[in-house]
């Protein structure tokens, strides 16, 4: 998972991928791909992860007590060449 802290918070707060998809008005598979850091699907190409607006929405609705930078920290998951 691209965002291990978000995954921990989702488990702790009982927030599902479906909850995120409904909030962001995205398909479940798109949310799954963004969480896993995939950049393409059969139908579309998109950026890795969530946009800033999406991240703020997720934090403000589901994780108000969490720090945004902690939730969406992905540095440890970036692979170096």
mmCIF file with all atom_site columns, C-alpha atoms in Angstrom:
data_model
loop_
_atom_site.group_PDB
_atom_site.id
_atom_site.type_symbol
_atom_site.label_atom_id
_atom_site.label_alt_id
_atom_site.label_comp_id
_atom_site.label_asym_id
_atom_site.label_entity_id
_atom_site.label_seq_id
_atom_site.pdbx_PDB_ins_code
_atom_site.Cartn_x
_atom_site.Cartn_y
_atom_site.Cartn_z
_atom_site.occupancy
_atom_site.B_iso_or_equiv
_atom_site.pdbx_formal_charge
_atom_site.auth_seq_id
_atom_site.auth_comp_id
_atom_site.auth_asym_id
_atom_site.auth_atom_id
_atom_site.pdbx_PDB_model_num
ATOM 1  C CA . UNK A 1 1  ? 0.000   0.000  0.000   1.00 0.00 ? 1  UNK A CA 1
ATOM 2  C CA . UNK A 1 2  ? 1.261   3.460  -0.893  1.00 0.00 ? 2  UNK A CA 1
ATOM 3  C CA . UNK A 1 3  ? -0.029  5.017  2.323   1.00 0.00 ? 3  UNK A CA 1
ATOM 4  C CA . UNK A 1 4  ? 0.672   2.691  5.274   1.00 0.00 ? 4  UNK A CA 1
ATOM 5  C CA . UNK A 1 5  ? -0.443  5.285  7.837   1.00 0.00 ? 5  UNK A CA 1
ATOM 6  C CA . UNK A 1 6  ? -3.739  5.793  6.044   1.00 0.00 ? 6  UNK A CA 1
ATOM 7  C CA . UNK A 1 7  ? -4.230  2.029  6.035   1.00 0.00 ? 7  UNK A CA 1
ATOM 8  C CA . UNK A 1 8  ? -3.614  1.920  9.813   1.00 0.00 ? 8  UNK A CA 1
ATOM 9  C CA . UNK A 1 9  ? -6.075  4.770  10.392  1.00 0.00 ? 9  UNK A CA 1
ATOM 10 C CA . UNK A 1 10 ? -8.685  3.133  8.152   1.00 0.00 ? 10 UNK A CA 1
ATOM 11 C CA . UNK A 1 11 ? -8.490  -0.075 10.167  1.00 0.00 ? 11 UNK A CA 1
ATOM 12 C CA . UNK A 1 12 ? -8.600  1.751  13.491  1.00 0.00 ? 12 UNK A CA 1
ATOM 13 C CA . UNK A 1 13 ? -11.535 3.976  12.503  1.00 0.00 ? 13 UNK A CA 1
ATOM 14 C CA . UNK A 1 14 ? -13.348 1.271  10.502  1.00 0.00 ? 14 UNK A CA 1
ATOM 15 C CA . UNK A 1 15 ? -13.273 3.254  7.247   1.00 0.00 ? 15 UNK A CA 1
ATOM 16 C CA . UNK A 1 16 ? -13.502 1.170  4.072   1.00 0.00 ? 16 UNK A CA 1
ATOM 17 C CA . UNK A 1 17 ? -12.388 1.673  0.500   1.00 0.00 ? 17 UNK A CA 1
ATOM 18 C CA . UNK A 1 18 ? -16.076 1.902  -0.354  1.00 0.00 ? 18 UNK A CA 1
ATOM 19 C CA . UNK A 1 19 ? -16.392 4.813  2.086   1.00 0.00 ? 19 UNK A CA 1
ATOM 20 C CA . UNK A 1 20 ? -13.539 6.603  0.319   1.00 0.00 ? 20 UNK A CA 1
ATOM 21 C CA . UNK A 1 21 ? -15.004 5.850  -3.115  1.00 0.00 ? 21 UNK A CA 1
ATOM 22 C CA . UNK A 1 22 ? -18.393 7.234  -2.097  1.00 0.00 ? 22 UNK A CA 1
ATOM 23 C CA . UNK A 1 23 ? -16.860 10.376 -0.619  1.00 0.00 ? 23 UNK A CA 1
ATOM 24 C CA . UNK A 1 24 ? -14.711 11.078 -3.660  1.00 0.00 ? 24 UNK A CA 1
ATOM 25 C CA . UNK A 1 25 ? -17.322 9.939  -6.185  1.00 0.00 ? 25 UNK A CA 1
ATOM 26 C CA . UNK A 1 26 ? -14.832 7.475  -7.645  1.00 0.00 ? 26 UNK A CA 1
ATOM 27 C CA . UNK A 1 27 ? -15.131 3.830  -8.622  1.00 0.00 ? 27 UNK A CA 1
ATOM 28 C CA . UNK A 1 28 ? -14.009 1.357  -5.954  1.00 0.00 ? 28 UNK A CA 1
ATOM 29 C CA . UNK A 1 29 ? -11.267 0.050  -8.282  1.00 0.00 ? 29 UNK A CA 1
ATOM 30 C CA . UNK A 1 30 ? -9.909  3.573  -8.791  1.00 0.00 ? 30 UNK A CA 1
ATOM 31 C CA . UNK A 1 31 ? -9.634  4.095  -5.043  1.00 0.00 ? 31 UNK A CA 1
ATOM 32 C CA . UNK A 1 32 ? -7.924  0.721  -4.690  1.00 0.00 ? 32 UNK A CA 1
ATOM 33 C CA . UNK A 1 33 ? -5.439  1.646  -7.421  1.00 0.00 ? 33 UNK A CA 1
ATOM 34 C CA . UNK A 1 34 ? -4.707  5.014  -5.815  1.00 0.00 ? 34 UNK A CA 1
ATOM 35 C CA . UNK A 1 35 ? -4.128  3.343  -2.450  1.00 0.00 ? 35 UNK A CA 1
ATOM 36 C CA . UNK A 1 36 ? -1.763  0.824  -4.028  1.00 0.00 ? 36 UNK A CA 1
ATOM 37 C CA . UNK A 1 37 ? 0.109   3.415  -6.111  1.00 0.00 ? 37 UNK A CA 1
ATOM 38 C CA . UNK A 1 38 ? -0.874  2.083  -9.519  1.00 0.00 ? 38 UNK A CA 1
ATOM 39 C CA . UNK A 1 39 ? -0.844  4.597  -12.358 1.00 0.00 ? 39 UNK A CA 1
ATOM 40 C CA . UNK A 1 40 ? -2.878  2.927  -15.088 1.00 0.00 ? 40 UNK A CA 1
ATOM 41 C CA . UNK A 1 41 ? -5.891  0.769  -15.598 1.00 0.00 ? 41 UNK A CA 1
ATOM 42 C CA . UNK A 1 42 ? -7.352  -0.689 -18.759 1.00 0.00 ? 42 UNK A CA 1
ATOM 43 C CA . UNK A 1 43 ? -9.500  2.411  -19.255 1.00 0.00 ? 43 UNK A CA 1
ATOM 44 C CA . UNK A 1 44 ? -7.456  5.332  -17.958 1.00 0.00 ? 44 UNK A CA 1
ATOM 45 C CA . UNK A 1 45 ? -4.120  6.697  -16.803 1.00 0.00 ? 45 UNK A CA 1
ATOM 46 C CA . UNK A 1 46 ? -3.952  8.774  -13.638 1.00 0.00 ? 46 UNK A CA 1
ATOM 47 C CA . UNK A 1 47 ? -1.472  10.096 -11.173 1.00 0.00 ? 47 UNK A CA 1
ATOM 48 C CA . UNK A 1 48 ? -0.033  8.007  -8.384  1.00 0.00 ? 48 UNK A CA 1
ATOM 49 C CA . UNK A 1 49 ? -2.065  8.352  -5.222  1.00 0.00 ? 49 UNK A CA 1
ATOM 50 C CA . UNK A 1 50 ? -4.588  10.960 -4.220  1.00 0.00 ? 50 UNK A CA 1
ATOM 51 C CA . UNK A 1 51 ? -4.719  14.619 -5.224  1.00 0.00 ? 51 UNK A CA 1
ATOM 52 C CA . UNK A 1 52 ? -4.314  17.209 -2.492  1.00 0.00 ? 52 UNK A CA 1
ATOM 53 C CA . UNK A 1 53 ? -8.032  17.994 -2.620  1.00 0.00 ? 53 UNK A CA 1
ATOM 54 C CA . UNK A 1 54 ? -8.900  14.302 -2.277  1.00 0.00 ? 54 UNK A CA 1
ATOM 55 C CA . UNK A 1 55 ? -6.487  13.902 0.640   1.00 0.00 ? 55 UNK A CA 1
ATOM 56 C CA . UNK A 1 56 ? -7.940  16.927 2.439   1.00 0.00 ? 56 UNK A CA 1
ATOM 57 C CA . UNK A 1 57 ? -11.478 15.650 1.892   1.00 0.00 ? 57 UNK A CA 1
ATOM 58 C CA . UNK A 1 58 ? -10.573 12.211 3.283   1.00 0.00 ? 58 UNK A CA 1
ATOM 59 C CA . UNK A 1 59 ? -8.886  13.724 6.293   1.00 0.00 ? 59 UNK A CA 1
ATOM 60 C CA . UNK A 1 60 ? -11.630 16.259 7.022   1.00 0.00 ? 60 UNK A CA 1
ATOM 61 C CA . UNK A 1 61 ? -14.466 13.734 6.798   1.00 0.00 ? 61 UNK A CA 1
ATOM 62 C CA . UNK A 1 62 ? -12.982 10.564 8.295   1.00 0.00 ? 62 UNK A CA 1
ATOM 63 C CA . UNK A 1 63 ? -9.795  11.450 10.155  1.00 0.00 ? 63 UNK A CA 1
ATOM 64 C CA . UNK A 1 64 ? -10.122 14.907 11.732  1.00 0.00 ? 64 UNK A CA 1
ATOM 65 C CA . UNK A 1 65 ? -7.867  13.988 14.655  1.00 0.00 ? 65 UNK A CA 1
ATOM 66 C CA . UNK A 1 66 ? -5.008  12.874 12.367  1.00 0.00 ? 66 UNK A CA 1
ATOM 67 C CA . UNK A 1 67 ? -2.296  15.012 10.821  1.00 0.00 ? 67 UNK A CA 1
ATOM 68 C CA . UNK A 1 68 ? -2.639  15.240 7.041   1.00 0.00 ? 68 UNK A CA 1
ATOM 69 C CA . UNK A 1 69 ? 1.086   14.837 6.402   1.00 0.00 ? 69 UNK A CA 1
ATOM 70 C CA . UNK A 1 70 ? 1.191   11.723 8.606   1.00 0.00 ? 70 UNK A CA 1
ATOM 71 C CA . UNK A 1 71 ? -1.851  10.121 6.939   1.00 0.00 ? 71 UNK A CA 1
ATOM 72 C CA . UNK A 1 72 ? -0.496  10.572 3.428   1.00 0.00 ? 72 UNK A CA 1
ATOM 73 C CA . UNK A 1 73 ? 3.221   10.054 4.061   1.00 0.00 ? 73 UNK A CA 1
ATOM 74 C CA . UNK A 1 74 ? 4.501   7.690  1.402   1.00 0.00 ? 74 UNK A CA 1
ATOM 75 C CA . UNK A 1 75 ? 8.259   8.352  1.405   1.00 0.00 ? 75 UNK A CA 1
ATOM 76 C CA . UNK A 1 76 ? 9.128   4.980  2.879   1.00 0.00 ? 76 UNK A CA 1
ATOM 77 C CA . UNK A 1 77 ? 7.326   3.254  0.005   1.00 0.00 ? 77 UNK A CA 1
ATOM 78 C CA . UNK A 1 78 ? 9.171   4.971  -2.828  1.00 0.00 ? 78 UNK A CA 1
ATOM 79 C CA . UNK A 1 79 ? 11.580  2.566  -4.473  1.00 0.00 ? 79 UNK A CA 1
ATOM 80 C CA . UNK A 1 80 ? 14.945  3.934  -5.513  1.00 0.00 ? 80 UNK A CA 1
ATOM 81 C CA . UNK A 1 81 ? 16.547  2.943  -8.775  1.00 0.00 ? 81 UNK A CA 1
#
